XYZ file of N, CA and C in Angstrom:
351
model
N -21.041 5.360 15.739
C -19.770 5.793 15.191
C -18.637 5.610 16.193
N -18.943 5.857 17.472
C -17.889 5.744 18.473
C -17.415 4.298 18.616
N -18.345 3.352 18.516
C -17.960 1.931 18.603
C -17.073 1.539 17.424
N -17.397 2.045 16.248
C -16.599 1.770 15.055
C -15.192 2.340 15.216
N -15.120 3.540 15.785
C -13.843 4.196 16.043
C -13.011 3.371 17.034
N -13.638 2.901 18.102
C -12.938 2.111 19.112
C -12.484 0.767 18.547
N -13.357 0.100 17.802
C -12.993 -1.179 17.200
C -11.840 -0.997 16.218
N -11.890 0.053 15.424
C -10.804 0.338 14.488
C -9.495 0.582 15.210
N -9.552 1.316 16.321
C -8.342 1.581 17.103
C -7.747 0.317 17.696
N -8.600 -0.570 18.180
C -8.113 -1.838 18.747
C -7.468 -2.692 17.663
N -8.112 -2.776 16.505
C -7.545 -3.556 15.403
C -6.243 -2.942 14.892
N -6.174 -1.611 14.889
C -4.923 -0.942 14.512
C -3.791 -1.368 15.437
N -4.064 -1.338 16.721
C -3.053 -1.699 17.705
C -2.620 -3.157 17.561
N -3.584 -4.040 17.408
C -3.257 -5.467 17.245
C -2.436 -5.680 15.972
N -2.865 -5.063 14.883
C -2.150 -5.207 13.612
C -0.749 -4.621 13.644
N -0.537 -3.583 14.452
C 0.794 -2.985 14.547
C 1.722 -3.798 15.438
N 1.160 -4.492 16.424
C 1.983 -5.283 17.350
C 2.278 -6.681 16.815
N 1.381 -7.238 16.037
C 1.554 -8.609 15.545
C 2.861 -8.880 14.805
N 3.390 -7.950 13.993
C 4.639 -8.269 13.291
C 5.806 -8.603 14.220
N 5.727 -8.188 15.468
C 6.786 -8.533 16.423
C 6.800 -10.032 16.676
N 5.617 -10.638 16.669
C 5.486 -12.041 17.047
C 5.343 -12.997 15.874
N 5.051 -12.478 14.690
C 4.820 -13.340 13.535
C 6.050 -13.421 12.644
N 6.160 -14.530 11.945
C 7.243 -14.672 10.975
C 6.899 -13.869 9.722
N 7.863 -13.736 8.845
C 7.666 -12.958 7.620
C 6.575 -13.570 6.739
N 6.442 -14.880 6.776
C 5.416 -15.535 5.966
C 4.010 -15.199 6.460
N 3.859 -14.975 7.756
C 2.545 -14.691 8.332
C 2.309 -13.186 8.542
N 3.215 -12.370 8.046
C 3.091 -10.919 8.169
C 1.820 -10.400 7.505
N 1.327 -11.110 6.508
C 0.124 -10.684 5.787
C -1.070 -10.596 6.727
N -1.133 -11.447 7.737
C -2.248 -11.410 8.689
C -2.232 -10.108 9.489
N -1.056 -9.683 9.874
C -0.931 -8.407 10.589
C -1.354 -7.255 9.678
N -0.945 -7.309 8.420
C -1.307 -6.248 7.475
C -2.818 -6.196 7.251
N -3.455 -7.352 7.170
C -4.910 -7.392 6.964
C -5.636 -6.849 8.195
N -5.231 -7.293 9.384
C -5.875 -6.815 10.613
C -5.671 -5.316 10.762
N -4.474 -4.851 10.487
C -4.183 -3.415 10.577
C -5.064 -2.625 9.603
N -5.174 -3.090 8.380
C -5.960 -2.398 7.360
C -7.441 -2.383 7.720
N -7.944 -3.504 8.230
C -9.347 -3.568 8.646
C -9.613 -2.580 9.779
N -8.624 -2.304 10.592
C -8.776 -1.303 11.644
C -8.559 0.115 11.148
N -7.636 0.294 10.223
C -7.301 1.640 9.743
C -8.432 2.268 8.951
N -9.135 1.488 8.194
C -10.186 2.044 7.337
C -11.321 2.665 8.160
N -11.951 1.940 9.095
C -13.015 2.601 9.863
C -12.503 3.727 10.766
N -11.295 3.564 11.315
C -10.712 4.601 12.153
C -10.557 5.891 11.363
N -10.037 5.781 10.155
C -9.843 6.965 9.311
C -11.180 7.547 8.848
N -12.122 6.695 8.510
C -13.427 7.185 8.050
C -14.103 8.017 9.130
N -14.059 7.533 10.357
C -14.679 8.281 11.456
C -13.981 9.627 11.626
N -12.671 9.652 11.526
C -11.967 10.927 11.667
C -12.247 11.870 10.503
N -12.401 11.335 9.306
C -12.716 12.183 8.157
C -14.120 12.794 8.283
N -15.031 12.065 8.894
C -16.416 12.532 9.003
C -16.621 13.571 10.094
N -15.694 13.667 11.040
C -15.800 14.682 12.088
C -15.434 16.042 11.491
N -16.233 17.033 11.807
C -15.983 18.366 11.260
C -15.979 19.382 12.393
N -15.198 20.422 12.200
C -15.191 21.552 13.114
C -15.581 22.785 12.323
N -16.659 23.408 12.720
C -17.164 24.556 11.979
C -16.853 25.884 12.666
N -16.106 25.845 13.737
C -15.775 27.063 14.469
C -14.650 27.842 13.807
N -14.194 28.866 14.515
C -13.169 29.740 13.959
C -11.870 29.707 14.762
N -11.759 28.820 15.724
C -10.545 28.741 16.539
C -9.414 28.139 15.696
N -8.353 28.910 15.528
C -7.239 28.496 14.673
C -6.525 27.270 15.238
N -6.394 27.212 16.551
C -5.692 26.081 17.177
C -6.455 24.783 16.936
N -7.758 24.801 17.122
C -8.556 23.591 16.903
C -8.540 23.201 15.432
N -8.587 24.167 14.551
C -8.529 23.852 13.116
C -7.199 23.192 12.760
N -6.109 23.698 13.338
C -4.784 23.105 13.090
C -4.725 21.682 13.637
N -5.261 21.474 14.825
C -5.248 20.143 15.418
C -6.114 19.162 14.619
N -7.225 19.631 14.090
C -8.064 18.771 13.241
C -7.317 18.397 11.953
N -6.585 19.354 11.393
C -5.792 19.029 10.195
C -4.729 17.992 10.528
N -4.141 18.098 11.716
C -3.155 17.093 12.131
C -3.803 15.729 12.298
N -5.010 15.695 12.834
C -5.707 14.420 12.971
C -5.997 13.800 11.613
N -6.440 14.601 10.691
C -6.723 14.096 9.346
C -5.428 13.630 8.677
N -4.356 14.376 8.871
C -3.058 13.957 8.324
C -2.621 12.637 8.944
N -2.836 12.486 10.236
C -2.519 11.228 10.903
C -3.345 10.076 10.358
N -4.627 10.328 10.103
C -5.492 9.281 9.547
C -5.031 8.883 8.147
N -4.634 9.870 7.347
C -4.117 9.560 6.007
C -2.839 8.734 6.123
N -1.973 9.094 7.051
C -0.738 8.326 7.243
C -1.009 6.919 7.746
N -2.071 6.736 8.516
C -2.440 5.379 8.934
C -2.823 4.528 7.726
N -3.533 5.128 6.787
C -3.885 4.407 5.554
C -2.656 4.156 4.686
N -1.753 5.126 4.634
C -0.497 4.938 3.893
C 0.308 3.800 4.523
N 0.301 3.731 5.842
C 1.000 2.644 6.544
C 0.432 1.296 6.137
N -0.890 1.213 6.029
C -1.519 -0.042 5.609
C -1.031 -0.446 4.214
N -0.976 0.519 3.310
C -0.494 0.219 1.954
C 0.978 -0.198 1.984
N 1.778 0.474 2.804
C 3.200 0.126 2.895
C 3.414 -1.253 3.509
N 2.516 -1.664 4.393
C 2.627 -3.015 4.961
C 2.435 -4.071 3.870
N 1.490 -3.815 2.968
C 1.286 -4.768 1.870
C 2.455 -4.747 0.892
N 3.008 -3.566 0.631
C 4.174 -3.527 -0.261
C 5.368 -4.214 0.388
N 5.450 -4.167 1.699
C 6.512 -4.880 2.421
C 6.353 -6.389 2.238
N 5.143 -6.868 2.393
C 4.906 -8.314 2.290
C 5.134 -8.816 0.870
N 4.644 -8.078 -0.113
C 4.750 -8.528 -1.504
C 6.028 -8.041 -2.189
N 6.906 -7.362 -1.460
C 8.178 -6.865 -1.983
C 7.973 -5.998 -3.233
N 7.041 -5.053 -3.151
C 6.703 -4.215 -4.298
C 7.374 -2.849 -4.278
N 8.029 -2.500 -3.229
C 8.583 -1.155 -3.124
C 10.021 -1.114 -3.627
N 10.382 -0.014 -4.276
C 11.750 0.090 -4.784
C 12.754 0.463 -3.691
N 12.287 1.051 -2.590
C 13.191 1.459 -1.525
C 13.369 0.339 -0.508
N 14.511 0.325 0.135
C 14.735 -0.680 1.160
C 14.386 -0.102 2.522
N 14.170 -0.971 3.471
C 13.843 -0.532 4.821
C 12.370 -0.701 5.127
N 12.052 -0.560 6.371
C 10.678 -0.718 6.819
C 9.989 0.642 6.864
N 9.556 1.114 5.706
C 8.920 2.427 5.634
C 7.598 2.466 6.373
N 6.932 1.324 6.468
C 5.653 1.313 7.166
C 5.829 1.649 8.639
N 6.968 1.282 9.219
C 7.213 1.597 10.628
C 7.406 3.103 10.819
N 8.105 3.743 9.911
C 8.297 5.189 9.978
C 6.965 5.911 9.812
N 6.181 5.493 8.855
C 4.875 6.092 8.619
C 3.966 5.913 9.835
N 4.016 4.748 10.433
C 3.200 4.477 11.621
C 3.622 5.353 12.790
N 4.909 5.544 12.966
C 5.398 6.397 14.064
C 4.950 7.842 13.886
N 5.054 8.358 12.681
C 4.638 9.736 12.426
C 3.128 9.883 12.631
N 2.359 8.907 12.131
C 0.905 8.939 12.303
C 0.535 8.885 13.782
N 1.219 8.036 14.537
C 0.923 7.920 15.967
C 1.221 9.219 16.700
N 2.305 9.868 16.345
C 2.642 11.155 16.977
C 1.558 12.189 16.677
N 1.133 12.279 15.417
C 0.070 13.220 15.059
C -1.219 12.927 15.817
N -1.610 11.656 15.830
C -2.873 11.269 16.451
C -2.860 11.492 17.963
N -1.801 11.070 18.622
C -1.742 11.188 20.083
C -1.653 12.648 20.503
N -0.802 13.405 19.849
C -0.643 14.814 20.197
C -1.958 15.570 20.017
N -2.588 15.398 18.865
C -3.818 16.148 18.610
C -4.951 15.687 19.523
N -5.007 14.404 19.854
C -6.059 13.922 20.751
C -5.925 14.537 22.141
N -4.718 14.563 22.673
C -4.521 15.134 24.007
C -4.722 16.652 24.004
N -4.263 17.310 22.973
C -4.429 18.769 22.909
C -5.896 19.153 22.744
N -6.629 18.425 21.902
C -8.049 18.713 21.738
C -8.811 18.456 23.030
N -8.462 17.401 23.727
C -9.115 17.106 25.006
C -8.841 18.201 26.027
N -7.629 18.719 26.064
C -7.313 19.777 27.014
C -7.998 21.091 26.645
N -8.192 21.340 25.362
C -8.884 22.559 24.943
C -10.378 22.477 25.263
N -10.938 21.280 25.188
C -12.361 21.112 25.491
C -12.660 21.285 26.967
N -11.673 21.035 27.830
C -11.864 21.196 29.279
C -11.854 22.649 29.701
N -11.203 23.476 28.898
C -11.078 24.906 29.252
C -12.371 25.650 29.033
């Protein structure tokens, strides 16, 4: 499971960075790579469970799950960007990705610091 999580994270990063270097016609490749990374990354996070009673850890786990859901929403928004299917203008996938990254990074560091205590 950990290898799947790591591979998903690497593909997420590559898929998020590629649009900087690719033209609009080749944006679909970034969306596909991102989606292939987002799915296993989110699945691994959904499968992790906390059965304890610590309110802080439960809140951080909910933030991680919310971040994983937003990563999947970002993947869908990337495809709507490429196929011009969304009624709103702007790069919503970038906003969704930023919010997901904040949730994921914050909860990862906080959970790691709580585990050391």
